[in-house]
């Protein structure tokens, strides 16, 4: 079995490209079923976050070009035009990539923990779609275990560095004090919850939580100082917000240019800070051109994040060393699995040959042939059948290949060394 990873991330593709290839959770199941139908693909998983979209596939002959074309076809995009943004990893490199992603070493924010939860969700989706077979199941479970070790044995998670933390730090450039500001948070996932926690710690005393599911928004409102509104009421309350942070899985904008223009007019030139952490984006990017609107996306946070990451780089070097050791564990498991599969196939073929010869021997006995004659037939025929393919392969081989096969045969069958 070959393992392959095809994808793009924040290092290889801008936000405008990443958002076109993002997979909402409710679309992953059907997409995984289609992925598993590709020639050469026996197992598949899709990891899609604001910073990456990746396909993990395992099979006898998974083809990276076919996978790239399939991924682009799912979104009606031209694969040739996006080719420069893709990366491809195979086998050992694919294992290393998965382990680094799970540990947060391949994230925009070095060591961020959210990616681990996102990978676990991707694995659950693949399990539900029955596309996570033995190889991908082992890969994801191994990745989770390695990520846990990296986080507990290094300082990779030291200091509060996250997209949410970086966003709040960026907002401080607009507002000197937070205690009199109102924040609107659109969405109700982990990123929004973490943002709310950082805003509360920074002194924000009034928050508006908007979400498609009002119950989830109300649950956050009860934990923090605020109240909940349905997503459909965002436009009506937008002018109340000094800060707007969005992180939903909506396929289209939930805040339009007209919504923002209307809120700016009502606010009478009071500045409004807007942070769009969603991919695809929740806020129409054109809103950033309006006066008194400070609109940022996840890609705009990199400068803030870079300043907060210096303490984690030495820990990342240690983590990479740990990962290299754990790759060997997984490769050893893959090798042992290949050996088990090959042994099983050899035994199955031998059993088929035995049953065919045994059936013939029984017919000979039923025809009153002597037992000694039947025993001779049975022994000779079985020997010839079992030895035919190995000896034919040795005779066909030439030069160095033949020498290697002869040496392996001596080891396998415990034959004396050649004089």
CSV table of C-alpha atoms in Angstrom, one decimal:
chain,number,residue,atom,x,y,z
A,1,UNK,CA,0.0,0.0,0.0
A,2,UNK,CA,1.2,3.5,-0.9
A,3,UNK,CA,0.4,6.5,1.3
A,4,UNK,CA,0.1,9.9,-0.3
A,5,UNK,CA,-0.9,13.4,0.8
A,6,UNK,CA,-2.0,16.1,-1.7
A,7,UNK,CA,-2.9,19.6,-0.6
A,8,UNK,CA,-2.2,23.3,-0.1
A,9,UNK,CA,-1.8,25.5,2.9
A,10,UNK,CA,-1.1,29.0,4.1
A,11,UNK,CA,2.6,28.7,3.0
A,12,UNK,CA,1.7,27.7,-0.6
A,13,UNK,CA,-1.6,29.5,-1.4
A,14,UNK,CA,-3.1,32.9,-0.5
A,15,UNK,CA,-6.5,33.1,1.3
A,16,UNK,CA,-8.3,33.8,-2.0
A,17,UNK,CA,-7.2,30.4,-3.3
A,18,UNK,CA,-7.6,28.4,0.0
A,19,UNK,CA,-11.2,29.5,0.5
A,20,UNK,CA,-12.2,28.2,-3.0
A,21,UNK,CA,-11.0,24.7,-2.0
A,22,UNK,CA,-12.4,24.6,1.5
A,23,UNK,CA,-14.7,21.7,2.4
A,24,UNK,CA,-17.5,22.5,4.9
A,25,UNK,CA,-18.1,19.6,7.3
A,26,UNK,CA,-21.5,18.7,5.9
A,27,UNK,CA,-20.0,18.1,2.5
A,28,UNK,CA,-17.1,15.9,3.6
A,29,UNK,CA,-19.2,12.6,3.8
A,30,UNK,CA,-20.4,12.6,0.2
A,31,UNK,CA,-17.0,13.9,-1.0
A,32,UNK,CA,-15.1,11.0,0.8
A,33,UNK,CA,-17.4,8.5,-0.9
A,34,UNK,CA,-16.5,9.9,-4.2
A,35,UNK,CA,-12.8,10.1,-3.3
A,36,UNK,CA,-12.8,6.4,-2.5
A,37,UNK,CA,-14.1,5.6,-5.9
A,38,UNK,CA,-11.0,6.9,-7.7
A,39,UNK,CA,-8.8,4.2,-9.3
A,40,UNK,CA,-6.0,3.1,-7.0
A,41,UNK,CA,-7.6,4.7,-3.9
A,42,UNK,CA,-8.6,2.2,-1.1
A,43,UNK,CA,-8.7,4.7,1.8
A,44,UNK,CA,-9.2,8.4,2.0
A,45,UNK,CA,-9.5,11.4,4.4
A,46,UNK,CA,-10.0,15.2,3.9
A,47,UNK,CA,-8.5,17.7,6.3
A,48,UNK,CA,-10.0,21.2,5.6
A,49,UNK,CA,-9.3,24.2,7.9
A,50,UNK,CA,-8.9,27.9,7.4
A,51,UNK,CA,-5.2,27.3,6.7
A,52,UNK,CA,-5.2,24.1,4.6
A,53,UNK,CA,-7.1,21.6,2.5
A,54,UNK,CA,-5.4,18.2,2.2
A,55,UNK,CA,-6.3,14.8,0.9
A,56,UNK,CA,-4.8,11.7,2.6
A,57,UNK,CA,-5.1,8.6,0.4
A,58,UNK,CA,-3.9,5.0,0.6
A,59,UNK,CA,-4.0,2.3,-2.0
A,60,UNK,CA,-2.0,0.3,-4.4
A,61,UNK,CA,-1.6,3.0,-7.0
A,62,UNK,CA,-2.9,6.4,-5.9
A,63,UNK,CA,-2.0,9.0,-8.4
A,64,UNK,CA,-1.2,12.6,-7.2
A,65,UNK,CA,-2.2,14.2,-10.5
A,66,UNK,CA,-5.6,12.4,-10.4
A,67,UNK,CA,-6.1,13.5,-6.8
A,68,UNK,CA,-5.3,17.1,-7.6
A,69,UNK,CA,-7.7,17.1,-10.5
A,70,UNK,CA,-10.4,15.5,-8.4
A,71,UNK,CA,-10.0,18.1,-5.7
A,72,UNK,CA,-10.3,20.9,-8.1
A,73,UNK,CA,-13.2,19.3,-9.9
A,74,UNK,CA,-15.2,19.2,-6.6
A,75,UNK,CA,-15.1,23.0,-6.7
A,76,UNK,CA,-15.3,23.5,-10.4
A,77,UNK,CA,-11.8,24.9,-10.6
A,78,UNK,CA,-9.0,24.6,-13.2
A,79,UNK,CA,-6.4,22.2,-11.8
A,80,UNK,CA,-3.7,23.5,-14.2
A,81,UNK,CA,-4.0,27.1,-12.9
A,82,UNK,CA,-3.8,25.9,-9.2
A,83,UNK,CA,-0.9,23.5,-9.8
A,84,UNK,CA,1.8,25.8,-8.4
A,85,UNK,CA,0.0,25.9,-5.0
A,86,UNK,CA,-0.1,22.2,-4.4
A,87,UNK,CA,2.4,20.0,-2.6
A,88,UNK,CA,2.6,16.2,-2.7
A,89,UNK,CA,4.1,13.8,-0.1
A,90,UNK,CA,4.5,10.1,-0.3
A,91,UNK,CA,5.0,7.3,2.2
A,92,UNK,CA,7.7,8.5,4.8
A,93,UNK,CA,7.3,12.1,3.8
A,94,UNK,CA,3.5,11.8,4.1
A,95,UNK,CA,3.8,10.3,7.6
A,96,UNK,CA,6.2,13.1,8.7
A,97,UNK,CA,3.8,15.7,7.3
A,98,UNK,CA,0.8,14.3,9.2
A,99,UNK,CA,2.7,14.1,12.4
A,100,UNK,CA,4.0,17.7,12.1
A,101,UNK,CA,0.5,19.0,11.2
A,102,UNK,CA,-1.1,17.3,14.2
A,103,UNK,CA,1.6,18.7,16.5
A,104,UNK,CA,1.0,22.2,15.3
A,105,UNK,CA,4.5,22.4,13.6
A,106,UNK,CA,3.1,23.2,10.2
A,107,UNK,CA,0.5,25.8,11.4
A,108,UNK,CA,0.5,29.5,10.7
A,109,UNK,CA,0.8,29.8,14.5
A,110,UNK,CA,3.5,27.4,15.6
A,111,UNK,CA,2.3,25.0,18.2
A,112,UNK,CA,-1.4,26.0,18.1
A,113,UNK,CA,-3.6,23.3,19.5
A,114,UNK,CA,-6.8,23.8,17.4
A,115,UNK,CA,-5.4,21.8,14.4
A,116,UNK,CA,-5.4,18.6,16.5
A,117,UNK,CA,-9.1,18.9,17.1
A,118,UNK,CA,-9.7,19.6,13.4
A,119,UNK,CA,-7.7,16.5,12.5
A,120,UNK,CA,-9.7,14.4,14.9
A,121,UNK,CA,-12.9,15.7,13.3
A,122,UNK,CA,-11.5,14.8,9.8
A,123,UNK,CA,-10.8,11.3,11.1
A,124,UNK,CA,-14.3,11.0,12.5
A,125,UNK,CA,-15.7,12.0,9.1
A,126,UNK,CA,-13.6,9.4,7.4
A,127,UNK,CA,-14.7,6.7,9.8
A,128,UNK,CA,-18.3,7.7,9.4
A,129,UNK,CA,-17.9,7.4,5.6
A,130,UNK,CA,-16.0,4.1,6.0
A,131,UNK,CA,-13.0,5.4,4.0
A,132,UNK,CA,-10.6,5.2,7.0
A,133,UNK,CA,-9.1,1.7,6.5
A,134,UNK,CA,-6.3,0.1,8.5
A,135,UNK,CA,-3.5,2.3,7.2
A,136,UNK,CA,-5.2,5.8,7.6
A,137,UNK,CA,-6.6,4.7,11.0
A,138,UNK,CA,-3.2,3.8,12.2
A,139,UNK,CA,-1.7,7.0,10.7
A,140,UNK,CA,-4.2,9.4,12.4
A,141,UNK,CA,-4.1,7.6,15.7
A,142,UNK,CA,-0.3,7.6,15.7
A,143,UNK,CA,-0.4,11.4,14.8
A,144,UNK,CA,-2.7,12.1,17.8
A,145,UNK,CA,-0.4,10.2,20.1
A,146,UNK,CA,2.7,12.0,18.8
A,147,UNK,CA,1.0,15.4,19.1
A,148,UNK,CA,0.2,14.6,22.7
A,149,UNK,CA,3.8,13.7,23.4
A,150,UNK,CA,5.1,16.8,21.7
A,151,UNK,CA,2.8,19.0,23.7
A,152,UNK,CA,3.6,17.4,27.1
A,153,UNK,CA,7.3,17.0,26.6
A,154,UNK,CA,8.3,20.3,25.0
A,155,UNK,CA,7.4,24.0,25.4
A,156,UNK,CA,5.8,24.2,22.0
A,157,UNK,CA,2.5,25.3,23.6
A,158,UNK,CA,4.1,27.8,25.9
A,159,UNK,CA,2.6,31.4,26.0
A,160,UNK,CA,-0.8,32.3,24.7
A,161,UNK,CA,-0.2,32.3,20.9
A,162,UNK,CA,-3.3,31.6,18.8
A,163,UNK,CA,-5.3,33.2,16.0
A,164,UNK,CA,-7.7,34.5,18.6
A,165,UNK,CA,-4.9,35.9,20.8
A,166,UNK,CA,-3.2,37.5,17.7
A,167,UNK,CA,-6.6,39.0,16.7
A,168,UNK,CA,-7.1,40.6,20.1
A,169,UNK,CA,-3.5,41.9,20.0
A,170,UNK,CA,-4.2,43.5,16.7
A,171,UNK,CA,-7.4,45.1,18.0
A,172,UNK,CA,-5.3,46.9,20.7
A,173,UNK,CA,-3.8,49.0,17.9
A,174,UNK,CA,-7.2,50.4,17.2
A,175,UNK,CA,-8.6,50.7,20.8
A,176,UNK,CA,-6.4,51.9,23.7
A,177,UNK,CA,-8.9,50.6,26.2
A,178,UNK,CA,-11.3,47.7,25.9
A,179,UNK,CA,-13.5,48.3,28.9
A,180,UNK,CA,-16.0,50.5,27.1
A,181,UNK,CA,-16.1,48.6,23.8
A,182,UNK,CA,-18.7,46.2,22.5
A,183,UNK,CA,-17.7,43.1,20.6
A,184,UNK,CA,-19.8,41.1,18.3
A,185,UNK,CA,-18.7,37.5,17.8
A,186,UNK,CA,-20.3,35.6,14.9
A,187,UNK,CA,-20.1,31.8,15.1
A,188,UNK,CA,-19.9,29.5,18.1
A,189,UNK,CA,-16.9,27.2,17.6
A,190,UNK,CA,-13.6,26.8,19.5
A,191,UNK,CA,-12.0,29.9,17.8
A,192,UNK,CA,-14.9,32.2,18.8
A,193,UNK,CA,-14.9,30.8,22.4
A,194,UNK,CA,-11.2,31.4,22.7
A,195,UNK,CA,-11.6,34.9,21.3
A,196,UNK,CA,-14.3,35.6,23.8
A,197,UNK,CA,-12.0,34.4,26.6
A,198,UNK,CA,-9.2,36.7,25.5
A,199,UNK,CA,-11.5,39.7,25.0
A,200,UNK,CA,-12.9,39.2,28.5
A,201,UNK,CA,-9.4,38.9,30.0
A,202,UNK,CA,-8.6,42.2,28.1
A,203,UNK,CA,-11.5,44.0,29.7
A,204,UNK,CA,-14.3,43.8,27.2
A,205,UNK,CA,-17.5,43.9,29.2
A,206,UNK,CA,-20.2,43.6,26.6
A,207,UNK,CA,-20.4,40.9,23.9
A,208,UNK,CA,-23.0,40.0,21.3
A,209,UNK,CA,-23.0,36.4,20.2
A,210,UNK,CA,-24.5,35.5,16.9
A,211,UNK,CA,-24.9,32.0,15.5
A,212,UNK,CA,-27.2,30.0,13.2
A,213,UNK,CA,-28.0,27.8,16.3
A,214,UNK,CA,-29.3,30.3,18.9
A,215,UNK,CA,-28.8,27.7,21.7
A,216,UNK,CA,-25.0,27.6,21.1
A,217,UNK,CA,-24.9,31.4,21.1
A,218,UNK,CA,-26.8,31.5,24.3
A,219,UNK,CA,-24.5,29.0,25.9
A,220,UNK,CA,-21.5,31.4,25.2
A,221,UNK,CA,-23.5,34.4,26.3
A,222,UNK,CA,-24.1,32.8,29.6
A,223,UNK,CA,-20.4,32.2,30.1
A,224,UNK,CA,-19.4,35.7,29.2
A,225,UNK,CA,-20.9,39.1,29.6
A,226,UNK,CA,-23.3,39.3,26.7
A,227,UNK,CA,-26.4,38.3,24.9
A,228,UNK,CA,-27.3,36.0,22.0
A,229,UNK,CA,-28.9,36.8,18.7
A,230,UNK,CA,-29.7,34.6,15.6
A,231,UNK,CA,-27.5,35.0,12.6
A,232,UNK,CA,-30.3,36.6,10.7
A,233,UNK,CA,-30.2,39.6,13.1
A,234,UNK,CA,-26.5,40.5,12.6
A,235,UNK,CA,-27.2,43.4,10.3
A,236,UNK,CA,-29.7,45.0,12.7
A,237,UNK,CA,-27.1,44.9,15.6
A,238,UNK,CA,-23.9,45.5,13.6
A,239,UNK,CA,-23.8,49.2,14.4
A,240,UNK,CA,-23.6,48.5,18.1
A,241,UNK,CA,-20.3,46.7,17.7
A,242,UNK,CA,-16.9,48.3,18.0
A,243,UNK,CA,-15.2,45.0,17.2
A,244,UNK,CA,-16.6,42.2,15.0
A,245,UNK,CA,-14.9,38.8,15.0
A,246,UNK,CA,-16.3,36.1,12.7
A,247,UNK,CA,-15.5,32.4,12.3
A,248,UNK,CA,-18.4,30.4,10.8
A,249,UNK,CA,-18.5,27.5,8.2
A,250,UNK,CA,-20.9,29.5,6.0
A,251,UNK,CA,-20.3,29.0,2.3
A,252,UNK,CA,-21.1,32.7,1.5
A,253,UNK,CA,-20.6,36.0,3.2
A,254,UNK,CA,-22.7,36.5,6.3
A,255,UNK,CA,-21.8,40.2,6.5
A,256,UNK,CA,-22.3,42.1,3.3
A,257,UNK,CA,-20.8,45.3,2.0
A,258,UNK,CA,-24.2,47.0,2.4
A,259,UNK,CA,-24.4,45.8,6.0
A,260,UNK,CA,-21.1,47.3,6.9
A,261,UNK,CA,-21.8,50.6,5.0
A,262,UNK,CA,-25.1,51.0,6.8
A,263,UNK,CA,-23.4,50.3,10.2
A,264,UNK,CA,-20.7,52.9,9.5
A,265,UNK,CA,-23.3,55.5,8.7
A,266,UNK,CA,-25.1,54.8,12.0
A,267,UNK,CA,-21.9,54.9,14.0
A,268,UNK,CA,-21.1,58.4,12.8
A,269,UNK,CA,-17.4,57.8,12.0
A,270,UNK,CA,-16.6,55.8,15.1
A,271,UNK,CA,-14.0,53.2,14.0
A,272,UNK,CA,-15.0,49.5,13.7
A,273,UNK,CA,-12.5,46.7,13.9
A,274,UNK,CA,-13.4,43.6,11.9
A,275,UNK,CA,-11.5,40.3,12.1
A,276,UNK,CA,-12.6,37.6,9.6
A,277,UNK,CA,-11.1,34.3,10.7
A,278,UNK,CA,-13.3,32.2,8.4
A,279,UNK,CA,-12.4,30.4,5.2
A,280,UNK,CA,-14.3,31.0,3.0
A,281,UNK,CA,-14.6,34.5,4.3
A,282,UNK,CA,-17.6,35.7,6.3
A,283,UNK,CA,-17.2,39.4,5.6
A,284,UNK,CA,-17.3,40.8,2.1
A,285,UNK,CA,-13.6,41.9,1.5
A,286,UNK,CA,-14.8,45.1,-0.2
A,287,UNK,CA,-15.9,46.4,3.2
A,288,UNK,CA,-12.2,47.0,4.0
A,289,UNK,CA,-12.2,49.9,1.6
A,290,UNK,CA,-14.8,51.8,3.6
A,291,UNK,CA,-13.6,54.7,5.7
A,292,UNK,CA,-13.3,54.0,9.5
A,293,UNK,CA,-13.4,50.2,8.9
A,294,UNK,CA,-10.3,48.2,9.8
A,295,UNK,CA,-10.9,44.8,8.3
A,296,UNK,CA,-8.4,42.0,8.7
A,297,UNK,CA,-8.3,38.3,7.6
A,298,UNK,CA,-6.3,35.3,9.0
A,299,UNK,CA,-3.5,36.1,6.6
A,300,UNK,CA,-3.1,39.6,8.0
A,301,UNK,CA,-2.3,38.2,11.5
A,302,UNK,CA,1.1,36.7,10.4
A,303,UNK,CA,3.1,39.8,11.4
A,304,UNK,CA,1.5,39.8,14.9
A,305,UNK,CA,2.0,36.1,15.3
A,306,UNK,CA,5.6,36.2,14.2
A,307,UNK,CA,6.5,38.5,17.0
A,308,UNK,CA,5.0,36.1,19.6
A,309,UNK,CA,6.6,32.9,18.3
A,310,UNK,CA,10.3,33.4,19.0
A,311,UNK,CA,10.1,31.4,22.3
A,312,UNK,CA,8.6,28.4,20.5
A,313,UNK,CA,11.2,27.9,17.8
A,314,UNK,CA,13.7,26.1,20.0
A,315,UNK,CA,10.9,23.8,21.2
A,316,UNK,CA,10.0,23.1,17.6
A,317,UNK,CA,13.5,21.8,16.9
A,318,UNK,CA,13.2,19.4,19.8
A,319,UNK,CA,9.7,18.4,18.6
A,320,UNK,CA,11.0,17.7,15.0
A,321,UNK,CA,13.6,15.4,16.5
A,322,UNK,CA,10.9,13.5,18.4
A,323,UNK,CA,8.8,13.3,15.2
A,324,UNK,CA,11.7,11.8,13.2
A,325,UNK,CA,12.0,9.0,15.8
A,326,UNK,CA,8.2,8.4,15.8
A,327,UNK,CA,8.2,8.2,12.0
A,328,UNK,CA,10.5,5.1,12.3
A,329,UNK,CA,7.9,3.5,14.5
A,330,UNK,CA,5.2,3.9,11.9
A,331,UNK,CA,7.4,2.8,9.0
A,332,UNK,CA,8.3,-0.3,11.0
A,333,UNK,CA,4.6,-1.0,11.5
A,334,UNK,CA,4.0,-0.6,7.7
A,335,UNK,CA,6.9,-2.9,6.9
A,336,UNK,CA,5.5,-5.6,9.3
A,337,UNK,CA,2.1,-5.2,7.8
A,338,UNK,CA,3.5,-5.7,4.3
A,339,UNK,CA,5.2,-8.8,5.5
A,340,UNK,CA,2.0,-10.2,7.1
A,341,UNK,CA,0.1,-9.5,3.8
A,342,UNK,CA,2.7,-11.2,1.7
A,343,UNK,CA,2.9,-14.2,4.0
A,344,UNK,CA,-0.8,-14.5,4.0
A,345,UNK,CA,-0.9,-14.4,0.2
A,346,UNK,CA,1.9,-17.0,0.0
A,347,UNK,CA,0.0,-19.3,2.4
A,348,UNK,CA,-3.2,-18.8,0.5
A,349,UNK,CA,-1.6,-19.7,-2.8
A,350,UNK,CA,0.1,-22.8,-1.3
A,351,UNK,CA,-3.2,-23.9,0.2
A,352,UNK,CA,-5.0,-23.5,-3.2
A,353,UNK,CA,-2.3,-25.7,-4.9
A,354,UNK,CA,-2.5,-28.3,-2.1
A,355,UNK,CA,-6.3,-28.5,-2.4
A,356,UNK,CA,-6.1,-28.9,-6.2
A,357,UNK,CA,-3.5,-31.7,-6.0
A,358,UNK,CA,-5.3,-33.4,-3.1
A,359,UNK,CA,-8.5,-33.5,-5.1
A,360,UNK,CA,-6.7,-35.1,-8.0
A,361,UNK,CA,-5.1,-37.7,-5.6
A,362,UNK,CA,-8.5,-38.6,-4.2
A,363,UNK,CA,-9.9,-39.1,-7.7
A,364,UNK,CA,-6.9,-41.4,-8.5
A,365,UNK,CA,-7.7,-43.5,-5.4
A,366,UNK,CA,-11.3,-43.7,-6.4
A,367,UNK,CA,-10.1,-45.1,-9.7
A,368,UNK,CA,-8.3,-47.9,-7.8
A,369,UNK,CA,-4.8,-46.7,-8.5
A,370,UNK,CA,-2.3,-48.0,-6.0
A,371,UNK,CA,-1.8,-45.9,-2.8
A,372,UNK,CA,2.0,-45.9,-3.4
A,373,UNK,CA,1.4,-44.4,-6.9
A,374,UNK,CA,-0.9,-41.8,-5.6
A,375,UNK,CA,1.5,-40.9,-2.8
A,376,UNK,CA,4.3,-40.5,-5.4
A,377,UNK,CA,2.0,-38.2,-7.5
A,378,UNK,CA,1.0,-36.2,-4.5
A,379,UNK,CA,4.6,-35.6,-3.3
A,380,UNK,CA,6.1,-34.9,-6.7
A,381,UNK,CA,3.3,-32.6,-8.0
A,382,UNK,CA,3.2,-30.5,-4.8
A,383,UNK,CA,7.0,-30.1,-4.8
A,384,UNK,CA,7.0,-29.1,-8.5
A,385,UNK,CA,4.1,-26.6,-8.0
A,386,UNK,CA,5.6,-25.0,-4.9
A,387,UNK,CA,9.1,-24.7,-6.4
A,388,UNK,CA,8.1,-23.7,-9.9
A,389,UNK,CA,7.7,-19.9,-9.5
A,390,UNK,CA,10.8,-19.4,-7.2
A,391,UNK,CA,13.1,-21.4,-9.4
A,392,UNK,CA,11.8,-19.7,-12.6
A,393,UNK,CA,12.4,-16.3,-11.1
A,394,UNK,CA,16.0,-17.3,-10.2
A,395,UNK,CA,16.6,-18.5,-13.7
A,396,UNK,CA,15.2,-15.3,-15.3
A,397,UNK,CA,17.2,-13.0,-13.2
A,398,UNK,CA,20.6,-11.8,-14.5
A,399,UNK,CA,23.7,-10.2,-13.0
A,400,UNK,CA,23.4,-8.4,-9.7
A,401,UNK,CA,19.7,-9.1,-9.4
A,402,UNK,CA,20.3,-12.8,-9.7
A,403,UNK,CA,23.0,-12.7,-7.1
A,404,UNK,CA,20.7,-10.8,-4.6
A,405,UNK,CA,17.9,-13.3,-5.2
A,406,UNK,CA,20.2,-16.2,-4.7
A,407,UNK,CA,21.5,-14.7,-1.4
A,408,UNK,CA,17.9,-14.1,-0.2
A,409,UNK,CA,16.9,-17.7,-1.2
A,410,UNK,CA,19.8,-19.1,0.9
A,411,UNK,CA,18.7,-17.1,3.9
A,412,UNK,CA,15.0,-17.9,3.5
A,413,UNK,CA,15.5,-21.6,3.2
A,414,UNK,CA,18.6,-21.9,5.4
A,415,UNK,CA,20.8,-23.3,2.6
A,416,UNK,CA,24.6,-23.6,3.0
A,417,UNK,CA,26.7,-20.8,1.6
A,418,UNK,CA,27.9,-21.2,-1.9
A,419,UNK,CA,31.4,-22.6,-2.1
